[in-house]
Amino acid sequence: MTGLAAAMGTLGLIGSGHIGSTLARLAVDADLDVVLSNSRGPETLADLVAELGPRARAATPAEAAAAGDWVVATVPLKSYAEIPAAPLAGKIVLDTINYYPERDGHVAELDAGGTTTSELLQRHLPDSRVVKAFNNIFFRHLAALGRPAGAADRSTLPIAGDDEEAMAAVAQLLDRLGYDALDAGPLADSWRFERDMPAYVVPYARNPQNLPDDPGKSADAETIRAALTAATRG
């Protein structure tokens, strides 16, 4: 490992639901330290911390933000403005957020295709370096499909961002967690793997209509690149 990521060893999590807890497990398995948080308080994460072992601890969102070398923002879109900005200044923030109008309420800019969820988060965190990642894969597939570097069936995940160094550091994180990274362009292009796009969930599923029981399948860079290219905005 070289560059910025060589000195990075802690994953902070703002949100510890399906994606957050899955990433925590992958990180601990990759010998990273993990600082978990949610909106309900550190005490509600005691069972998960006990499962993860000595590399994990629970904290407040601000504490997780301050502790993380990489910090994952994995909250509902309607809550993104509650993410603490000050402790994330200068940090690499991985955005897993997807837009569900029925849950989040309608956001006119998103409905019109004038921006992306990651650009909204970057606007809220002007001093952070936001990279879109981990939003396009079902959490059970994320848990199951990781493979060592060089494995023939290693899967690829798209990432998007405006900062070259941050993108490289996120690619290093994905590599440690068992995935290759595909540069999908700047944050303005991250819509190509948002909800309901061809690169969203389906490339990693054998039967997308039955995700709870689906074992998943590998998706290589060619498959993901083709799905990104096929994306269209209404």
C-alpha positions as CSV (number, residue, x, y, z in Angstrom):
1,M,0.0,0.0,0.0
2,T,1.3,3.4,-0.9
3,G,0.4,7.1,-0.6
4,L,-2.2,8.5,1.8
5,A,-3.9,5.2,2.5
6,A,-0.7,3.7,3.8
7,A,-1.1,5.6,7.1
8,M,-4.9,5.0,7.4
9,G,-6.2,2.4,9.7
10,T,-9.6,3.5,11.2
11,L,-13.0,3.5,9.6
12,G,-15.6,5.8,11.1
13,L,-19.2,5.1,10.5
14,I,-22.0,7.7,10.7
15,G,-24.9,5.3,10.6
16,S,-24.7,1.6,11.5
17,G,-27.6,0.0,9.7
18,H,-27.4,-2.7,7.1
19,I,-24.6,-1.1,5.0
20,G,-22.8,0.4,8.0
21,S,-22.7,-2.8,10.0
22,T,-21.7,-4.8,7.0
23,L,-18.8,-2.4,6.3
24,A,-17.8,-2.6,10.0
25,R,-17.6,-6.4,9.8
26,L,-15.5,-6.3,6.6
27,A,-13.2,-3.6,8.0
28,V,-12.5,-5.6,11.2
29,D,-11.9,-8.7,9.1
30,A,-9.3,-6.6,7.2
31,D,-7.6,-5.6,10.4
32,L,-9.0,-2.0,10.5
33,D,-10.2,-0.3,13.6
34,V,-13.9,0.7,13.5
35,V,-15.7,3.5,15.3
36,L,-19.5,3.1,15.0
37,S,-22.2,5.6,15.6
38,N,-25.9,6.1,15.0
39,S,-28.7,8.6,15.8
40,R,-29.8,6.7,18.9
41,G,-26.7,6.7,21.0
42,P,-23.6,4.5,21.5
43,E,-25.3,2.3,24.1
44,T,-27.6,1.0,21.3
45,L,-24.6,-0.4,19.5
46,A,-23.3,-2.6,22.4
47,D,-24.2,-5.9,20.9
48,L,-22.6,-5.1,17.5
49,V,-19.5,-3.9,19.2
50,A,-19.3,-7.0,21.3
51,E,-19.7,-9.1,18.1
52,L,-17.0,-7.2,16.3
53,G,-14.4,-7.5,19.1
54,P,-11.6,-5.3,20.4
55,R,-11.1,-3.4,17.1
56,A,-14.5,-1.8,17.4
57,R,-16.0,0.8,19.7
58,A,-19.2,2.9,19.7
59,A,-19.3,6.7,19.8
60,T,-21.3,9.7,18.9
61,P,-21.4,10.7,15.2
62,A,-19.1,13.6,15.9
63,E,-16.6,11.3,17.7
64,A,-16.8,8.8,14.8
65,A,-16.2,11.6,12.3
66,A,-13.1,12.8,14.3
67,A,-11.7,9.3,14.7
68,G,-12.0,8.0,11.2
69,D,-9.3,8.1,8.5
70,W,-12.1,7.2,6.1
71,V,-15.6,8.2,7.3
72,V,-18.7,6.5,5.9
73,A,-21.9,8.5,5.8
74,T,-24.7,5.9,5.6
75,V,-27.9,7.6,6.8
76,P,-31.2,8.3,5.1
77,L,-31.1,11.2,2.7
78,K,-33.6,13.1,4.8
79,S,-31.0,13.1,7.6
80,Y,-27.9,14.1,5.7
81,A,-28.0,17.7,7.0
82,E,-27.6,16.3,10.6
83,I,-24.1,14.9,9.7
84,P,-21.6,17.0,11.7
85,A,-19.5,19.1,9.4
86,A,-16.8,20.5,11.6
87,P,-15.1,17.2,12.6
88,L,-15.2,16.1,9.0
89,A,-13.2,19.1,7.7
90,G,-10.4,17.7,5.5
91,K,-11.7,14.2,5.8
92,I,-12.5,11.6,3.1
93,V,-16.3,11.0,3.4
94,L,-17.7,7.9,1.6
95,D,-21.3,8.6,0.7
96,T,-23.6,5.5,0.5
97,I,-26.8,7.5,0.5
98,N,-29.7,6.6,-1.9
99,Y,-32.7,8.8,-2.6
100,Y,-36.1,7.2,-1.8
101,P,-38.8,9.9,-2.2
102,E,-41.3,7.8,-0.4
103,R,-39.1,7.8,2.7
104,D,-37.1,11.0,2.4
105,G,-39.7,13.3,0.9
106,H,-39.3,14.8,-2.6
107,V,-36.2,16.9,-3.3
108,A,-36.9,19.1,-6.2
109,E,-33.2,19.3,-7.4
110,L,-33.0,15.5,-7.4
111,D,-36.4,15.0,-9.1
112,A,-35.3,17.4,-11.9
113,G,-31.9,15.7,-12.3
114,G,-30.1,18.9,-11.6
115,T,-27.8,17.4,-8.9
116,T,-26.9,14.1,-7.2
117,T,-27.2,12.9,-3.6
118,S,-23.4,13.2,-3.3
119,E,-23.3,16.7,-4.6
120,L,-25.9,17.6,-1.9
121,L,-23.7,16.0,0.7
122,Q,-20.6,17.8,-0.6
123,R,-22.5,21.1,-0.4
124,H,-23.3,20.3,3.3
125,L,-19.6,19.3,3.9
126,P,-17.7,22.0,2.0
127,D,-14.4,21.2,3.7
128,S,-14.6,17.5,3.2
129,R,-13.7,15.3,0.2
130,V,-16.8,13.3,-0.7
131,V,-16.6,10.1,-2.7
132,K,-19.7,8.1,-3.7
133,A,-19.3,4.4,-2.9
134,F,-21.1,1.3,-1.6
135,N,-24.6,2.6,-2.5
136,N,-25.2,0.3,-5.5
137,I,-24.9,-3.1,-3.9
138,F,-27.3,-5.0,-1.6
139,F,-25.8,-5.3,1.8
140,R,-25.9,-9.1,1.8
141,H,-24.1,-9.2,-1.4
142,L,-21.5,-6.7,-0.1
143,A,-21.0,-9.1,2.8
144,A,-20.6,-12.2,0.6
145,L,-18.8,-11.1,-2.5
146,G,-15.5,-9.8,-1.2
147,R,-12.5,-11.7,-2.6
148,P,-8.7,-11.4,-2.3
149,A,-6.8,-9.3,-4.8
150,G,-6.3,-11.1,-8.1
151,A,-9.1,-13.6,-7.6
152,A,-10.9,-14.5,-10.8
153,D,-14.3,-13.8,-9.4
154,R,-13.5,-10.6,-7.6
155,S,-16.2,-8.0,-8.0
156,T,-15.9,-4.3,-8.9
157,L,-17.7,-1.4,-7.3
158,P,-18.0,2.0,-8.9
159,I,-16.8,5.1,-7.1
160,A,-17.2,8.8,-8.0
161,G,-15.5,11.9,-6.7
162,D,-13.9,15.3,-7.4
163,D,-10.6,14.8,-5.5
164,E,-8.0,12.5,-7.1
165,E,-6.2,11.7,-3.8
166,A,-9.5,10.9,-2.0
167,M,-10.5,8.6,-4.9
168,A,-7.2,6.8,-4.7
169,A,-7.5,6.4,-0.9
170,V,-11.1,5.0,-1.3
171,A,-9.9,2.6,-3.9
172,Q,-7.3,1.4,-1.4
173,L,-10.0,0.9,1.2
174,L,-12.1,-1.1,-1.3
175,D,-9.1,-3.3,-2.1
176,R,-8.6,-4.0,1.6
177,L,-12.3,-5.0,1.9
178,G,-12.1,-7.4,-1.0
179,Y,-13.3,-5.3,-4.0
180,D,-11.8,-3.6,-7.1
181,A,-12.8,0.0,-7.7
182,L,-13.9,1.5,-11.0
183,D,-13.6,5.3,-11.4
184,A,-17.0,6.4,-12.6
185,G,-16.1,10.1,-12.8
186,P,-16.9,13.2,-10.8
187,L,-19.7,13.5,-8.2
188,A,-21.8,15.0,-11.0
189,D,-21.8,11.6,-12.7
190,S,-22.6,9.6,-9.7
191,W,-26.2,9.5,-10.8
192,R,-25.1,6.7,-13.1
193,F,-25.1,4.2,-10.2
194,E,-27.9,5.7,-8.1
195,R,-31.1,3.9,-7.4
196,D,-32.9,2.2,-10.3
197,M,-29.9,2.6,-12.7
198,P,-28.5,-0.4,-14.5
199,A,-25.5,-0.5,-12.2
200,Y,-27.7,-0.5,-9.1
201,V,-28.0,-3.9,-7.3
202,V,-28.8,-6.0,-10.4
203,P,-25.2,-6.7,-11.6
204,Y,-24.5,-8.5,-8.3
205,A,-27.7,-10.5,-8.1
206,R,-28.7,-13.9,-9.6
207,N,-32.3,-13.2,-9.0
208,P,-32.9,-9.5,-8.3
209,Q,-36.6,-10.2,-7.6
210,N,-35.7,-12.2,-4.5
211,L,-32.9,-10.3,-2.9
212,P,-33.3,-11.6,0.7
213,D,-32.5,-15.2,-0.5
214,D,-30.2,-14.3,-3.4
215,P,-26.6,-15.6,-2.9
216,G,-25.2,-12.9,-5.2
217,K,-22.8,-13.2,-8.2
218,S,-19.5,-11.5,-9.1
219,A,-19.6,-8.5,-11.4
220,D,-16.3,-7.5,-13.0
221,A,-15.2,-4.1,-14.2
222,E,-16.4,-4.7,-17.8
223,T,-19.9,-5.5,-16.5
224,I,-20.0,-2.4,-14.3
225,R,-18.6,-0.1,-17.0
226,A,-21.2,-1.3,-19.4
227,A,-24.0,-0.7,-16.8
228,L,-22.7,2.8,-16.2
229,T,-22.6,3.5,-19.9
230,A,-26.2,2.3,-20.3
231,A,-27.6,4.7,-17.7
232,T,-29.9,7.4,-18.8
233,R,-31.6,10.3,-17.1
234,G,-35.3,10.9,-17.8
